Amino acid sequence: PVVNLVLVDDLFSQRVGLAGQLPGPAGIYETGASGVVVDFDVVHDNPEAFALVLSHELGHFLGLRHTSETFDEPYLFGRVDLLDDTPECDDPASVFEACPDFFNLMFPLVSAERDTARIELSEQQLDVLARSPFVQ
């Protein structure tokens, strides 16, 4: 299977990356939903941030949802993952570093405070990834 990676100069939004679809379409490669996009202008000088954004967007493409949603996207509340072993931030308007899922790969924020050595996935998230047609 193939996942298209598109690097752009500017996503013209506050986002640093986007997945074409959640999950991505297995075996279909010529659509706008068949890959992930990364705003390379934002991460080009920080390899750890690039790796984190790319991994996060690939997580979406393989079927993972955010563990929490941010305060500036209220329309997304209720769209977080339904996994029992991923905590959700009770107050997304709070200091992000205080959120229990801050170091989860699928936390919806790229921050210099997120030490990539501490990034984690839960057992159930790993199970979702293992069931993706892309990793069969």
PDB file of C-alpha atoms in Angstrom:
ATOM      1  CA  PRO A   1       0.000   0.000   0.000  1.00  0.00           C
ATOM      2  CA  VAL A   2       0.963   3.575  -0.677  1.00  0.00           C
ATOM      3  CA  VAL A   3       0.277   6.755   1.283  1.00  0.00           C
ATOM      4  CA  ASN A   4       0.864   9.984  -0.600  1.00  0.00           C
ATOM      5  CA  LEU A   5       2.830  12.642   1.307  1.00  0.00           C
ATOM      6  CA  VAL A   6       2.362  16.215   0.125  1.00  0.00           C
ATOM      7  CA  LEU A   7       4.643  18.943   1.472  1.00  0.00           C
ATOM      8  CA  VAL A   8       3.328  22.475   1.003  1.00  0.00           C
ATOM      9  CA  ASP A   9       4.629  25.958   1.778  1.00  0.00           C
ATOM     10  CA  ASP A  10       1.472  27.049   3.582  1.00  0.00           C
ATOM     11  CA  LEU A  11      -1.785  25.350   4.552  1.00  0.00           C
ATOM     12  CA  PHE A  12      -3.392  28.786   4.961  1.00  0.00           C
ATOM     13  CA  SER A  13      -4.750  27.826   8.359  1.00  0.00           C
ATOM     14  CA  GLN A  14      -3.571  27.271  11.905  1.00  0.00           C
ATOM     15  CA  ARG A  15      -3.051  23.612  11.086  1.00  0.00           C
ATOM     16  CA  VAL A  16       0.380  22.178  10.439  1.00  0.00           C
ATOM     17  CA  GLY A  17      -0.860  18.960   8.874  1.00  0.00           C
ATOM     18  CA  LEU A  18      -3.957  17.305   7.455  1.00  0.00           C
ATOM     19  CA  ALA A  19      -4.982  13.751   6.705  1.00  0.00           C
ATOM     20  CA  GLY A  20      -7.030  13.336   3.551  1.00  0.00           C
ATOM     21  CA  GLN A  21      -9.544  11.090   5.267  1.00  0.00           C
ATOM     22  CA  LEU A  22      -9.937   9.273   8.579  1.00  0.00           C
ATOM     23  CA  PRO A  23      -9.139   6.486   7.968  1.00  0.00           C
ATOM     24  CA  GLY A  24      -7.548   6.820   4.569  1.00  0.00           C
ATOM     25  CA  PRO A  25      -8.849   4.774   1.634  1.00  0.00           C
ATOM     26  CA  ALA A  26      -6.878   1.542   1.279  1.00  0.00           C
ATOM     27  CA  GLY A  27      -5.882   0.718  -2.271  1.00  0.00           C
ATOM     28  CA  ILE A  28      -7.062   4.005  -3.812  1.00  0.00           C
ATOM     29  CA  TYR A  29      -4.180   6.322  -4.627  1.00  0.00           C
ATOM     30  CA  GLU A  30      -5.410   9.033  -6.975  1.00  0.00           C
ATOM     31  CA  THR A  31      -7.793  11.003  -4.759  1.00  0.00           C
ATOM     32  CA  GLY A  32      -7.456  13.972  -2.442  1.00  0.00           C
ATOM     33  CA  ALA A  33      -8.195  11.596   0.429  1.00  0.00           C
ATOM     34  CA  SER A  34      -5.290   9.300  -0.428  1.00  0.00           C
ATOM     35  CA  GLY A  35      -2.590  10.896   1.669  1.00  0.00           C
ATOM     36  CA  VAL A  36      -1.423  13.426   4.194  1.00  0.00           C
ATOM     37  CA  VAL A  37      -0.340  17.045   3.848  1.00  0.00           C
ATOM     38  CA  VAL A  38       2.316  18.743   5.978  1.00  0.00           C
ATOM     39  CA  ASP A  39       3.024  22.486   6.068  1.00  0.00           C
ATOM     40  CA  PHE A  40       6.744  22.114   5.474  1.00  0.00           C
ATOM     41  CA  ASP A  41       7.373  25.831   5.923  1.00  0.00           C
ATOM     42  CA  VAL A  42       6.459  25.471   9.604  1.00  0.00           C
ATOM     43  CA  VAL A  43       8.539  22.353  10.346  1.00  0.00           C
ATOM     44  CA  HIS A  44      11.397  22.385   7.811  1.00  0.00           C
ATOM     45  CA  ASP A  45      13.984  23.580  10.332  1.00  0.00           C
ATOM     46  CA  ASN A  46      12.880  21.220  13.116  1.00  0.00           C
ATOM     47  CA  PRO A  47      13.212  17.520  12.234  1.00  0.00           C
ATOM     48  CA  GLU A  48      11.539  16.426  15.487  1.00  0.00           C
ATOM     49  CA  ALA A  49       8.487  18.610  14.810  1.00  0.00           C
ATOM     50  CA  PHE A  50       8.336  17.301  11.231  1.00  0.00           C
ATOM     51  CA  ALA A  51       8.477  13.695  12.469  1.00  0.00           C
ATOM     52  CA  LEU A  52       5.794  14.400  15.073  1.00  0.00           C
ATOM     53  CA  VAL A  53       3.413  16.088  12.611  1.00  0.00           C
ATOM     54  CA  LEU A  54       3.939  13.403   9.971  1.00  0.00           C
ATOM     55  CA  SER A  55       3.419  10.603  12.512  1.00  0.00           C
ATOM     56  CA  HIS A  56       0.286  12.310  13.861  1.00  0.00           C
ATOM     57  CA  GLU A  57      -1.241  12.720  10.396  1.00  0.00           C
ATOM     58  CA  LEU A  58      -0.339   9.145   9.455  1.00  0.00           C
ATOM     59  CA  GLY A  59      -2.068   8.113  12.685  1.00  0.00           C
ATOM     60  CA  HIS A  60      -5.240   9.768  11.384  1.00  0.00           C
ATOM     61  CA  PHE A  61      -4.798   8.136   7.995  1.00  0.00           C
ATOM     62  CA  LEU A  62      -4.510   4.739   9.681  1.00  0.00           C
ATOM     63  CA  GLY A  63      -7.657   5.321  11.756  1.00  0.00           C
ATOM     64  CA  LEU A  64      -6.741   7.199  14.939  1.00  0.00           C
ATOM     65  CA  ARG A  65      -8.726  10.185  16.190  1.00  0.00           C
ATOM     66  CA  HIS A  66      -7.595  12.993  18.467  1.00  0.00           C
ATOM     67  CA  THR A  67      -7.555  12.191  22.164  1.00  0.00           C
ATOM     68  CA  SER A  68      -8.886  15.714  22.927  1.00  0.00           C
ATOM     69  CA  GLU A  69      -9.971  18.724  20.920  1.00  0.00           C
ATOM     70  CA  THR A  70      -8.778  22.280  21.272  1.00  0.00           C
ATOM     71  CA  PHE A  71     -10.845  25.173  22.526  1.00  0.00           C
ATOM     72  CA  ASP A  72     -10.798  26.943  19.149  1.00  0.00           C
ATOM     73  CA  GLU A  73     -12.548  24.064  17.393  1.00  0.00           C
ATOM     74  CA  PRO A  74     -15.771  23.566  19.367  1.00  0.00           C
ATOM     75  CA  TYR A  75     -17.455  21.873  16.403  1.00  0.00           C
ATOM     76  CA  LEU A  76     -15.094  18.959  16.974  1.00  0.00           C
ATOM     77  CA  PHE A  77     -16.146  18.228  20.549  1.00  0.00           C
ATOM     78  CA  GLY A  78     -17.528  14.706  20.746  1.00  0.00           C
ATOM     79  CA  ARG A  79     -15.365  13.585  17.839  1.00  0.00           C
ATOM     80  CA  VAL A  80     -12.488  12.370  19.944  1.00  0.00           C
ATOM     81  CA  ASP A  81     -11.547   8.720  20.042  1.00  0.00           C
ATOM     82  CA  LEU A  82     -13.766   6.325  21.949  1.00  0.00           C
ATOM     83  CA  LEU A  83     -10.909   4.255  23.321  1.00  0.00           C
ATOM     84  CA  ASP A  84     -11.029   3.439  27.027  1.00  0.00           C
ATOM     85  CA  ASP A  85      -7.307   3.773  27.620  1.00  0.00           C
ATOM     86  CA  THR A  86      -6.715   7.250  26.195  1.00  0.00           C
ATOM     87  CA  PRO A  87      -7.434  10.108  28.602  1.00  0.00           C
ATOM     88  CA  GLU A  88      -9.137  13.274  27.387  1.00  0.00           C
ATOM     89  CA  CYS A  89      -8.356  16.803  28.508  1.00  0.00           C
ATOM     90  CA  ASP A  90     -11.239  17.944  30.729  1.00  0.00           C
ATOM     91  CA  ASP A  91     -10.628  21.623  30.018  1.00  0.00           C
ATOM     92  CA  PRO A  92      -9.146  22.151  26.552  1.00  0.00           C
ATOM     93  CA  ALA A  93      -8.905  25.879  27.273  1.00  0.00           C
ATOM     94  CA  SER A  94      -6.474  25.135  30.105  1.00  0.00           C
ATOM     95  CA  VAL A  95      -2.722  25.017  29.912  1.00  0.00           C
ATOM     96  CA  PHE A  96      -2.144  22.235  27.387  1.00  0.00           C
ATOM     97  CA  GLU A  97       0.830  20.828  29.281  1.00  0.00           C
ATOM     98  CA  ALA A  98      -1.553  20.018  32.165  1.00  0.00           C
ATOM     99  CA  CYS A  99      -3.685  17.743  29.979  1.00  0.00           C
ATOM    100  CA  PRO A 100      -3.287  14.023  30.781  1.00  0.00           C
ATOM    101  CA  ASP A 101      -2.984  13.204  27.073  1.00  0.00           C
ATOM    102  CA  PHE A 102      -0.438  15.922  26.264  1.00  0.00           C
ATOM    103  CA  PHE A 103       2.246  13.382  25.321  1.00  0.00           C
ATOM    104  CA  ASN A 104      -0.049  11.121  23.323  1.00  0.00           C
ATOM    105  CA  LEU A 105       0.766  11.138  19.606  1.00  0.00           C
ATOM    106  CA  MET A 106      -2.833  12.051  18.792  1.00  0.00           C
ATOM    107  CA  PHE A 107      -3.023  15.128  21.041  1.00  0.00           C
ATOM    108  CA  PRO A 108      -4.101  17.887  18.618  1.00  0.00           C
ATOM    109  CA  LEU A 109      -1.283  20.363  19.209  1.00  0.00           C
ATOM    110  CA  VAL A 110       2.286  20.707  18.045  1.00  0.00           C
ATOM    111  CA  SER A 111       4.310  22.375  20.768  1.00  0.00           C
ATOM    112  CA  ALA A 112       7.965  22.852  21.590  1.00  0.00           C
ATOM    113  CA  GLU A 113       7.026  21.579  25.057  1.00  0.00           C
ATOM    114  CA  ARG A 114       6.214  18.126  23.678  1.00  0.00           C
ATOM    115  CA  ASP A 115       9.433  16.174  24.089  1.00  0.00           C
ATOM    116  CA  THR A 116       9.330  13.650  21.238  1.00  0.00           C
ATOM    117  CA  ALA A 117      11.072  11.061  23.428  1.00  0.00           C
ATOM    118  CA  ARG A 118       7.956  11.049  25.616  1.00  0.00           C
ATOM    119  CA  ILE A 119       5.387  10.661  22.821  1.00  0.00           C
ATOM    120  CA  GLU A 120       3.247   7.591  23.388  1.00  0.00           C
ATOM    121  CA  LEU A 121       0.401   5.494  22.041  1.00  0.00           C
ATOM    122  CA  SER A 122      -1.994   3.480  24.181  1.00  0.00           C
ATOM    123  CA  GLU A 123      -2.518  -0.271  23.807  1.00  0.00           C
ATOM    124  CA  GLN A 124      -5.900   0.297  22.149  1.00  0.00           C
ATOM    125  CA  GLN A 125      -4.414   2.854  19.753  1.00  0.00           C
ATOM    126  CA  LEU A 126      -1.764   0.294  18.807  1.00  0.00           C
ATOM    127  CA  ASP A 127      -4.575  -2.204  18.199  1.00  0.00           C
ATOM    128  CA  VAL A 128      -6.339   0.263  15.851  1.00  0.00           C
ATOM    129  CA  LEU A 129      -3.101   0.688  13.909  1.00  0.00           C
ATOM    130  CA  ALA A 130      -2.534  -3.072  13.738  1.00  0.00           C
ATOM    131  CA  ARG A 131      -6.007  -3.549  12.217  1.00  0.00           C
ATOM    132  CA  SER A 132      -5.463  -0.991   9.453  1.00  0.00           C
ATOM    133  CA  PRO A 133      -5.402  -2.499   5.950  1.00  0.00           C
ATOM    134  CA  PHE A 134      -2.179  -0.554   5.403  1.00  0.00           C
ATOM    135  CA  VAL A 135      -0.262  -2.616   7.944  1.00  0.00           C
ATOM    136  CA  GLN A 136      -1.717  -6.051   7.159  1.00  0.00           C
TER     137      GLN A 136
END
